[in-house]
XYZ file of C-alpha atoms in Angstrom:
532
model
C 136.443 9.127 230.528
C 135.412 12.647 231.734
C 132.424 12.123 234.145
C 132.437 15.458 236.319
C 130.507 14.089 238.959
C 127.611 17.025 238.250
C 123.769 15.940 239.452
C 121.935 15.622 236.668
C 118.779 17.738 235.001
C 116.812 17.637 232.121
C 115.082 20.775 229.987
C 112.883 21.573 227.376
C 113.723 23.226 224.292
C 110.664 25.541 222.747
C 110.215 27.269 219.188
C 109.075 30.712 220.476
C 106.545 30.721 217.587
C 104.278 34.002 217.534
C 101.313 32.334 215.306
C 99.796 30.835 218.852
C 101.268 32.938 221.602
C 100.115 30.917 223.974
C 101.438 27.572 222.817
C 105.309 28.010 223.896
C 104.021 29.542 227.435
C 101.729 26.531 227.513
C 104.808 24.224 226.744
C 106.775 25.545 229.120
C 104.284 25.497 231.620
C 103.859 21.725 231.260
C 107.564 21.229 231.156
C 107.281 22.810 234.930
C 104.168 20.258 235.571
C 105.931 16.849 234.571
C 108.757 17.725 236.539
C 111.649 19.042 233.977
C 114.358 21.424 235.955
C 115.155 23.710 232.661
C 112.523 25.620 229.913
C 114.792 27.201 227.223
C 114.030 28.809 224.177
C 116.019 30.071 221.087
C 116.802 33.641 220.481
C 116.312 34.193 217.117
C 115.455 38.931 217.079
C 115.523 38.454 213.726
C 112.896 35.995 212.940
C 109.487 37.682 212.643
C 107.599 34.529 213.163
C 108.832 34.255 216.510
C 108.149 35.856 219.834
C 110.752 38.142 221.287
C 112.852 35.727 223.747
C 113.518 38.186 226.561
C 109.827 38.718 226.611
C 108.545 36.012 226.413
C 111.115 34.503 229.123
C 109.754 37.264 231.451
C 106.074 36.229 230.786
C 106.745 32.220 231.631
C 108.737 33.632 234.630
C 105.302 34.758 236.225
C 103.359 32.322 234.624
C 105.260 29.515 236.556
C 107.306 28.797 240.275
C 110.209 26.048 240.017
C 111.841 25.735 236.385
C 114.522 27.599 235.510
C 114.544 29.489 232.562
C 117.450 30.224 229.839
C 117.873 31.489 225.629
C 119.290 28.775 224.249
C 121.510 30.988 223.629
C 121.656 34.795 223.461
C 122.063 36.404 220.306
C 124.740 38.678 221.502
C 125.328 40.941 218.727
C 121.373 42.260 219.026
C 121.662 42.202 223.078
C 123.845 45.321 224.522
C 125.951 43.574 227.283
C 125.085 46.122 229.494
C 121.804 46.232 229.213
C 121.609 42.118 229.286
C 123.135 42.017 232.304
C 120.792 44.253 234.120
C 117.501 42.466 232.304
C 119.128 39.077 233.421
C 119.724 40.414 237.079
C 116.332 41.819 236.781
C 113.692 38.657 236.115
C 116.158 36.528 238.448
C 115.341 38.818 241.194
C 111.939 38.823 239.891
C 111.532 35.016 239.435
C 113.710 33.914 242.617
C 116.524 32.854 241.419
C 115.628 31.002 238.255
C 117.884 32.700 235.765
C 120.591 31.457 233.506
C 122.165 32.955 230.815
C 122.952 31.001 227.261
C 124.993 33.286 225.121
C 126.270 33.349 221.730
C 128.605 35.152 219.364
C 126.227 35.202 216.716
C 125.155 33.441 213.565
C 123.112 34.624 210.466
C 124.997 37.344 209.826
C 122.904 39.097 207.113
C 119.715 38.673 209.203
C 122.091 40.190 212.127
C 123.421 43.192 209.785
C 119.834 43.829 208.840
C 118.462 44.139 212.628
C 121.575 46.860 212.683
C 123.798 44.565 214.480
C 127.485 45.043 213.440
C 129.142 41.807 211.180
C 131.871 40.162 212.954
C 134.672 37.936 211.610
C 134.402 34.166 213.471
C 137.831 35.526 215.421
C 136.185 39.005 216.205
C 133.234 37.027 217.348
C 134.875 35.454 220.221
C 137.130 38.545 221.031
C 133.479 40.474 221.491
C 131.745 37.521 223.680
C 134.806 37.564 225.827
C 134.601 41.567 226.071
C 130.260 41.280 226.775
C 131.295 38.287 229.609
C 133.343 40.866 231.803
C 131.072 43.700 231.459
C 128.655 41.266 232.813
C 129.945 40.066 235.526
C 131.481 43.774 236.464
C 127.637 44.811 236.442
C 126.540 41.941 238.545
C 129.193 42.585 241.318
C 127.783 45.072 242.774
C 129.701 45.336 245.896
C 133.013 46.382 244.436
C 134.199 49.512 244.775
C 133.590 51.848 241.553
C 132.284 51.943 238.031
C 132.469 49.149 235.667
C 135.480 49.720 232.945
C 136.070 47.639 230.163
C 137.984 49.655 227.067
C 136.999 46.785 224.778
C 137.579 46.751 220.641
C 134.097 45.652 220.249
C 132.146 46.590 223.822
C 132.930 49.057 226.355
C 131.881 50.391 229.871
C 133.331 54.193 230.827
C 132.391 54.174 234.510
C 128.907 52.768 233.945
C 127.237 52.019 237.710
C 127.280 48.175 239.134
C 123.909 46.138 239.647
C 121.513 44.981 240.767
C 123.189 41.602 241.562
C 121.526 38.607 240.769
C 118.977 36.291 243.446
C 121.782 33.562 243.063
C 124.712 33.057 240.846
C 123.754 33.039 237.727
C 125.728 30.178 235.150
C 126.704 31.539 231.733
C 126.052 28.905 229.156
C 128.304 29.064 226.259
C 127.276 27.596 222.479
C 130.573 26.941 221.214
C 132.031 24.523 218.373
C 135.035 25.633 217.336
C 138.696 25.626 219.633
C 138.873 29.445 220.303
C 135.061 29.354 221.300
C 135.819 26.020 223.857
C 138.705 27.883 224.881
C 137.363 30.943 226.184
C 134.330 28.179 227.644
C 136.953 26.817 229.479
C 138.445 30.647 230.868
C 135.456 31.949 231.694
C 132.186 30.606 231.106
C 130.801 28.021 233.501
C 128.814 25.554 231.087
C 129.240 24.399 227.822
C 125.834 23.936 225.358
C 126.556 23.192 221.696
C 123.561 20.811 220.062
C 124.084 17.036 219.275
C 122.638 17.512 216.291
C 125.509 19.458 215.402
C 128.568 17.301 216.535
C 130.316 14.281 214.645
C 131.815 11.632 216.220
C 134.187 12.531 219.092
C 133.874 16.378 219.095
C 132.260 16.354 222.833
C 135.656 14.123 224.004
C 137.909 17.105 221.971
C 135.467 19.882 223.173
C 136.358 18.797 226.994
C 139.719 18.404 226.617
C 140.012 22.208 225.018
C 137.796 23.383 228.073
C 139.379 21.433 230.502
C 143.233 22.567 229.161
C 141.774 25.823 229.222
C 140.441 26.098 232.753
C 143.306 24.789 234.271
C 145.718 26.772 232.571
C 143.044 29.837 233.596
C 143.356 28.316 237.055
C 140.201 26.971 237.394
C 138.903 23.145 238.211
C 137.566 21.619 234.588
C 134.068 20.846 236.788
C 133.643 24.141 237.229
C 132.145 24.080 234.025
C 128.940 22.273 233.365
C 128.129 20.195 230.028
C 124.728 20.869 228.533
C 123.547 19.241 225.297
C 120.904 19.915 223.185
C 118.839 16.952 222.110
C 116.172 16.075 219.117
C 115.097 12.362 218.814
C 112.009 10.685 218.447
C 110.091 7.871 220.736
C 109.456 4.245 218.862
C 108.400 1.202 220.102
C 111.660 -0.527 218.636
C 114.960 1.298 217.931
C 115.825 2.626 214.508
C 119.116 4.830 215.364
C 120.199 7.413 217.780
C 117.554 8.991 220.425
C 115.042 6.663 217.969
C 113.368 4.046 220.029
C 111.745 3.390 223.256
C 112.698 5.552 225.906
C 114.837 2.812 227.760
C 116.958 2.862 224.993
C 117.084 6.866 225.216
C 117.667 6.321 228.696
C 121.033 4.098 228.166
C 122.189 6.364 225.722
C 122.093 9.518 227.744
C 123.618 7.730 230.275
C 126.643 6.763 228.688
C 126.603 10.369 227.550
C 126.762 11.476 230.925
C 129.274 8.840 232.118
C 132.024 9.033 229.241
C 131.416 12.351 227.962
C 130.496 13.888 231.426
C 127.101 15.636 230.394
C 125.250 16.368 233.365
C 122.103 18.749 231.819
C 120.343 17.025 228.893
C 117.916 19.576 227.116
C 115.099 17.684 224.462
C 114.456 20.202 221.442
C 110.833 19.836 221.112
C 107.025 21.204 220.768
C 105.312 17.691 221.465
C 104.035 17.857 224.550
C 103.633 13.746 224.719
C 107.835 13.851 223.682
C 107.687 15.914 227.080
C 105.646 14.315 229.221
C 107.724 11.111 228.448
C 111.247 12.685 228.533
C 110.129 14.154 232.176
C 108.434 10.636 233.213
C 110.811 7.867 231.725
C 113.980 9.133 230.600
C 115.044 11.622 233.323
C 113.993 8.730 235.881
C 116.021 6.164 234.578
C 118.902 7.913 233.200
C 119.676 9.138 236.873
C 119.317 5.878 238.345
C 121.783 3.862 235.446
C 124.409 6.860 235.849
C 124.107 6.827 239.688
C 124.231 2.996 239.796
C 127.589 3.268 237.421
C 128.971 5.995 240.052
C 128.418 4.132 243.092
C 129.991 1.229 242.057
C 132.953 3.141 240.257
C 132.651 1.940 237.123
C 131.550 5.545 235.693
C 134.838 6.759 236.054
C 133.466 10.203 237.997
C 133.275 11.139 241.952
C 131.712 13.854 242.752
C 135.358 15.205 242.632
C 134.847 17.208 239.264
C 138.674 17.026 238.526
C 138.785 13.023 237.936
C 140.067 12.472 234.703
C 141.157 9.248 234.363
C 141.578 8.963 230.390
C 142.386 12.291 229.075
C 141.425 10.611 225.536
C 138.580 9.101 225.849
C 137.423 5.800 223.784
C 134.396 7.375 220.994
C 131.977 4.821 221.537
C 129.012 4.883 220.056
C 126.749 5.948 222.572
C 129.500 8.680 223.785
C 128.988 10.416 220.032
C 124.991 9.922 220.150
C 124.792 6.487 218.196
C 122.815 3.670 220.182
C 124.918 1.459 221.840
C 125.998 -1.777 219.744
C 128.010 -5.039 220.392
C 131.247 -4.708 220.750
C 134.043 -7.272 219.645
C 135.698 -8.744 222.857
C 139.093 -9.972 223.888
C 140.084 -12.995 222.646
C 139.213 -14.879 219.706
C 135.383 -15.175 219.730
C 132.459 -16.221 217.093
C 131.448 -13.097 215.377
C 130.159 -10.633 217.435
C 129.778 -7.836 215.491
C 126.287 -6.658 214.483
C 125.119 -4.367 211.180
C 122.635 -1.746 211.821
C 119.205 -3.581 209.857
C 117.033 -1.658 207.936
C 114.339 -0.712 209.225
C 112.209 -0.918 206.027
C 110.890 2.576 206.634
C 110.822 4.955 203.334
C 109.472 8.318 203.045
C 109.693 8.576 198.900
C 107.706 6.906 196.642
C 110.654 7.296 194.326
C 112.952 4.186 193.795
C 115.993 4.524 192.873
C 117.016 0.980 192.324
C 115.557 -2.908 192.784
C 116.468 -3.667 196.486
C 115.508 -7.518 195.318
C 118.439 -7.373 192.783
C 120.913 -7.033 195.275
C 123.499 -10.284 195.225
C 124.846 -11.507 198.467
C 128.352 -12.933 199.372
C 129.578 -16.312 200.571
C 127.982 -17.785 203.938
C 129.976 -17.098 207.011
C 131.922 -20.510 207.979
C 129.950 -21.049 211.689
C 133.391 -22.604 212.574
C 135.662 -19.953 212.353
C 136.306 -17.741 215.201
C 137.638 -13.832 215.205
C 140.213 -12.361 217.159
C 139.324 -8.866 218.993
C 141.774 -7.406 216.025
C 140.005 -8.494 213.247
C 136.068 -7.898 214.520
C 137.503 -4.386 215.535
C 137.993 -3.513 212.132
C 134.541 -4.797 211.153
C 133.353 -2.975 213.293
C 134.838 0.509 212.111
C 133.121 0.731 208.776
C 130.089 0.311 211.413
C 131.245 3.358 212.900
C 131.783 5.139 209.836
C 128.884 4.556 208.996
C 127.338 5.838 212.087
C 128.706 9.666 210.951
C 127.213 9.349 207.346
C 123.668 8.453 209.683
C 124.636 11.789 211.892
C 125.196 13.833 208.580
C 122.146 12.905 207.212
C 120.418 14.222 210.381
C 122.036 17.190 210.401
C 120.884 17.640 206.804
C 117.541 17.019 208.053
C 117.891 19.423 210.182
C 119.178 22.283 208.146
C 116.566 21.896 205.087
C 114.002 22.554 208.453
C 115.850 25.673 209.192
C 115.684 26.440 205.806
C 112.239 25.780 205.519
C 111.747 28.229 208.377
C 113.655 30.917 207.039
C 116.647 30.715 210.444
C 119.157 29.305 207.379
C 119.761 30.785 204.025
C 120.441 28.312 201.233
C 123.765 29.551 200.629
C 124.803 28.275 204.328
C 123.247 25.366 204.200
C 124.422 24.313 200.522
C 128.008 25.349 202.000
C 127.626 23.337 205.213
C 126.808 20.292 203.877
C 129.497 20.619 201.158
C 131.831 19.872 203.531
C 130.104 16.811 204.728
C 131.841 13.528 204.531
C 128.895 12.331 202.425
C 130.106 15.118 199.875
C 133.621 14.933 200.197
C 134.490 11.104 199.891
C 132.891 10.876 196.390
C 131.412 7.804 197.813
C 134.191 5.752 197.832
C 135.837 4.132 200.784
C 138.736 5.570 200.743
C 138.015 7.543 203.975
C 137.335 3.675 205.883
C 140.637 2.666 204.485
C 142.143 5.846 205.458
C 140.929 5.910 209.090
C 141.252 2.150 209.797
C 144.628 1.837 208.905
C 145.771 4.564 210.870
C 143.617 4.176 213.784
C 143.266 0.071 214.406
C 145.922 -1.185 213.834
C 149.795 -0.747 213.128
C 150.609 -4.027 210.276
C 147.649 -3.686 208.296
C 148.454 -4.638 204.808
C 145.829 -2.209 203.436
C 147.516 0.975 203.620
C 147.748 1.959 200.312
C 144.778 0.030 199.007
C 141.120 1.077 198.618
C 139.393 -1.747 200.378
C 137.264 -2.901 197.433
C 139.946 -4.320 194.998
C 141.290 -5.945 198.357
C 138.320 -7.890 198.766
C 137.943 -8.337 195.102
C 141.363 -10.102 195.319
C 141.423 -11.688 198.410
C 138.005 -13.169 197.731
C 136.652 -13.213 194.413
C 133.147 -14.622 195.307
C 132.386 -11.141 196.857
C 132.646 -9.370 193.175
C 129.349 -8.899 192.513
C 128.348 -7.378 195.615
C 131.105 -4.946 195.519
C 129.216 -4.258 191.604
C 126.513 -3.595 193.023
C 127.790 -1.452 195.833
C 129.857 0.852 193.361
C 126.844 1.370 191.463
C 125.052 2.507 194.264
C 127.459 4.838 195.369
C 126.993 6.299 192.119
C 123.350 6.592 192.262
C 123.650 8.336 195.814
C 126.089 10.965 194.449
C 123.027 11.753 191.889
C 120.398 11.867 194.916
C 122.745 14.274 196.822
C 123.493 16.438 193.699
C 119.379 16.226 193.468
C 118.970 17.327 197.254
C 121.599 20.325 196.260
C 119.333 21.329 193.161
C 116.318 21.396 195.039
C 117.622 23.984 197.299
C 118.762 26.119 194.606
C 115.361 25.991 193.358
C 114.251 27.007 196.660
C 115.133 30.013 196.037
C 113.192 30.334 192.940
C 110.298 28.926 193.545
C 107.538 30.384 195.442
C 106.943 27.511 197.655
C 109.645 25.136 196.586
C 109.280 23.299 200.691
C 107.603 20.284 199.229
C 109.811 19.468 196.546
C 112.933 20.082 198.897
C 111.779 17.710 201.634
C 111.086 15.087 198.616
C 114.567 15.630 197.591
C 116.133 14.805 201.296
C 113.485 12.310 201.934
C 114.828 10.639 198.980
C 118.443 10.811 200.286
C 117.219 9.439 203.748
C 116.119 6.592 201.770
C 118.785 5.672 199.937
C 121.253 6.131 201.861
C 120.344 4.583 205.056
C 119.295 1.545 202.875
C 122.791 1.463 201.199
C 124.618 1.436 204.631
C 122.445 -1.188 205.708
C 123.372 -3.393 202.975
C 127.141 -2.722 203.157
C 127.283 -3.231 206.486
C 125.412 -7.059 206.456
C 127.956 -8.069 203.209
C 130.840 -6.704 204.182
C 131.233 -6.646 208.037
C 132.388 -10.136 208.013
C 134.505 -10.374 204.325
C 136.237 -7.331 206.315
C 136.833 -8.938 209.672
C 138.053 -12.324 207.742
C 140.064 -10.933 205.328
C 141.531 -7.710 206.156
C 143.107 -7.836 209.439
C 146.383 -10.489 208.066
């Protein structure tokens, strides 16, 4: 577990949107009234439809008294290092000490090239941040002796004059994903802010043990670098999935977040202001007082000593990766404990692509029999599995959204969710098999078997459920290769939104209902018959 032992906060994240100027300022302005510590908004220069970031940071600076204020994060390659540093210095002087600084290496590179910016390689990306972080801090130290000098490959300082220092020490927020990115986190950078939405299972566990190898071998403490995590969800009266439910489930979630994954700064991407006024009134409340409960008693596995690592690999539950919290098998041989995610019913097409009353069911569970921790373990992987197809599809969501806004061209997105699991497994299970075998357990007999002719053979009464299941995957594979025409279409089309967010709604449909049905037929048949 990697709980740094950081107090915790909670922020708003704000579309800078130009059509209303004064709804983000408004926003942030009522993130400072319910009581939020952080107002952060993306810096997008490139985007017409969206205020300019620096200035419209300054203008919330004067418009409010506590809140801190961040980009979430910099665009970099459009922001002069130099000149950043002094601007930053500048409105934290101005604002007393509110200032932090998210910064990025860049993204959209043709928008980037077109603003004049110069189009770096992911390597030369990281070089240049690394370069822009030392002129910073040269300008910002203002009592040492001489010029600032960095002879950089991609940014350099001949001599150029130190200051003004900032009102207080100003945190540089790093958006990294990849190891060379979480690496230089780790050197030099003293928090860490990728996007949830973003992450599959496990990344934040390797993402702090890069950083943390990093800092030590930099000679820093690993707590010397703060997690932050961007957010999205959505407030129901009864949970449906991740950050979707009441806000007591939110609250448990973020907790276990901030206990296992050591997340101290949770930041809620959203222009609701009753998603606000909530996050501020219910979830920050109660997520403090379940982590601080957990850390008084110890079981958190953090002191406010932010080196305590006590499990350098940390166990992926499903809270730790985002996914709500579920039943977990327990030691011992038990009844079965392990519970498949129900549908929720919800669709958002009117398009059906098959009966959902046709679908057969397997053989009764014998109420008798009893499961070791071994066997409801493996049931419960293809739950977890599961869970990443569920993140995938929101990142999907999220991408045909930045499409839709013009922040993603189609090419990226088409190429980013090519390399999805959903995309890559050809819907078979293969990838379960794959995974469990290596990761559960040591004398499985499945390792070169796909796991439906197992269960085909082991248990023939389960054959026309697996049917049906193949033939679904099959229809999904045609829903995805529909979601991938509509964005070519996109293109082509003068308004082509409406038939793009049919396509993914259409996806969301299927799919979830498919993994909802897999899970209730074969979480048990898996537990009973593939674990000997």
């Amino acid at each position: 577990m990697s709980d740094y032992g950081h107090p915790l906060t909670f922020g708003s994240f704000l579309t800078p949107g130009n059509a209303d100027p004064a709804g983000p300022v408004g926003l942030a302005m009522l993130s400072e009234q319910v009581g939020l510590d952080l107002v952060t908004f993306q810096d997008h220069p490139y985007q017409p439809a969206f205020l300019d970031t620096w200035t419209l940071l300054s203008f919330v600076a004067a418009r409010t008294e506590r809140v801190r204020l961040a980009a979430n994060v910099t665009n970099l390659p459009l922001r002069p290092p130099a000149v950043l540093a002094r601007s930053v210095a500048s409105l934290d002087l101005l604002s007393a000490g509110r200032i932090e600084l998210g910064l990025g290496a860049g993204a959209f590179w043709d928008a980037i090239e077109a603003m004049g910016g110069r189009r770096l390689t992911p390597g030369q990306g990281v070089r240049a941040l690394e370069e822009a972080i030392e002129i910073i801090r040269q300008i910002w130290d203002a009592d040492a002796r001489g010029g600032v000098r960095v002879d950089g490959e991609f940014h350099r300082a001949t001599g150029a004059k130190r200051g003004p220092a900032p009102a207080h020490d100003v945190g540089i927020w790093l958006g990294a994903y990849k190891p060379r990115m979480l690496a230089l986190t780790g050197r030099r950078a003293d928090g860490w802010l990728p996007s949830l939405a973003y992450l599959q299972p496990g990344d934040l566990a390797k993402g702090n043990t890069i950083i943390d190898d990093a800092a030590t071998e930099a000679g820093r403490s690993p707590g010397d670098v703060r997690r932050l995590l961007n957010v999205n969800g959505r407030f129901a009266a009864t949970g449906r999935g991740p950050l979707d439910g009441p806000a007591e489930q939110w609250a448990e979630e973020l907790a276990d977040l901030a206990l296992t994954d050591g997340v101290s700064t949770f930041i809620l991407g959203t222009d609701d202001p009753d998603d606000l006024r909530r996050f501020a009134a219910e979830v920050a409340p109660a997520t403090r007082e379940l982590v601080a409960a957990e850390r008084a008693s110890g079981r958190g596995g953090g002191t406010p000593a932010p080196t305590d690592r006590t499990d350098p690999s940390p166990d992926p539950t499903p809270a730790a990766t985002g996914r709500p919290a579920r039943p977990r098998a327990v030691l011992g041989s038990s009844a079965f404990a392990v519970v498949p995610t129900p549908d929720d019913g919800v669709r958002r097409s009117d398009v059906r692509v098959w009966d959902e009353s046709a679908r057969p069911t397997g053989p009764a569970p014998d109420p008798t029999r009893t499961y070791t921790a071994h066997e409801q373990a493996g049931a419960q992987h293809l739950i977890d599995v599961h869970d990443g197809l569920r993140s995938e599809l929101a990142q999907i969501q999220d991408l045909i959204e930045q499409v839709a806004a013009g922040l993603v061209d189609v090419g990226t997105a088409r190429s980013h969710i090519n390399t999805m699991t959903m995309r890559q497994n050809k819907w078979t299970l293969g990838t379960y098999c794959e995974s469990y075998c290596r990761v559960v357990t040591t004398h499985h007999t499945l390792e070169d078997r796909a796991l439906f002719p197992h269960l085909r053979r082991t248990d023939p009464r389960l054959t026309p459920v697996i049917d049906r299941l193949e033939a679904e995957h099959h229809a999904i594979h045609d829903v995805l290769e529909g979601v991938d025409r509509a964005l070519v279409a996109f293109v082509a089309t003068q308004d082509g939104t409406a038939e793009l967010r049919a396509a993914v709604d259409l996806l969301s449909d299927t799919l979830l209902s498919h993994l909802a049905y897999e899970e209730r037929e074969l979480v048990e048949p898996i537990a009973r018959l593939g674990a000997h």
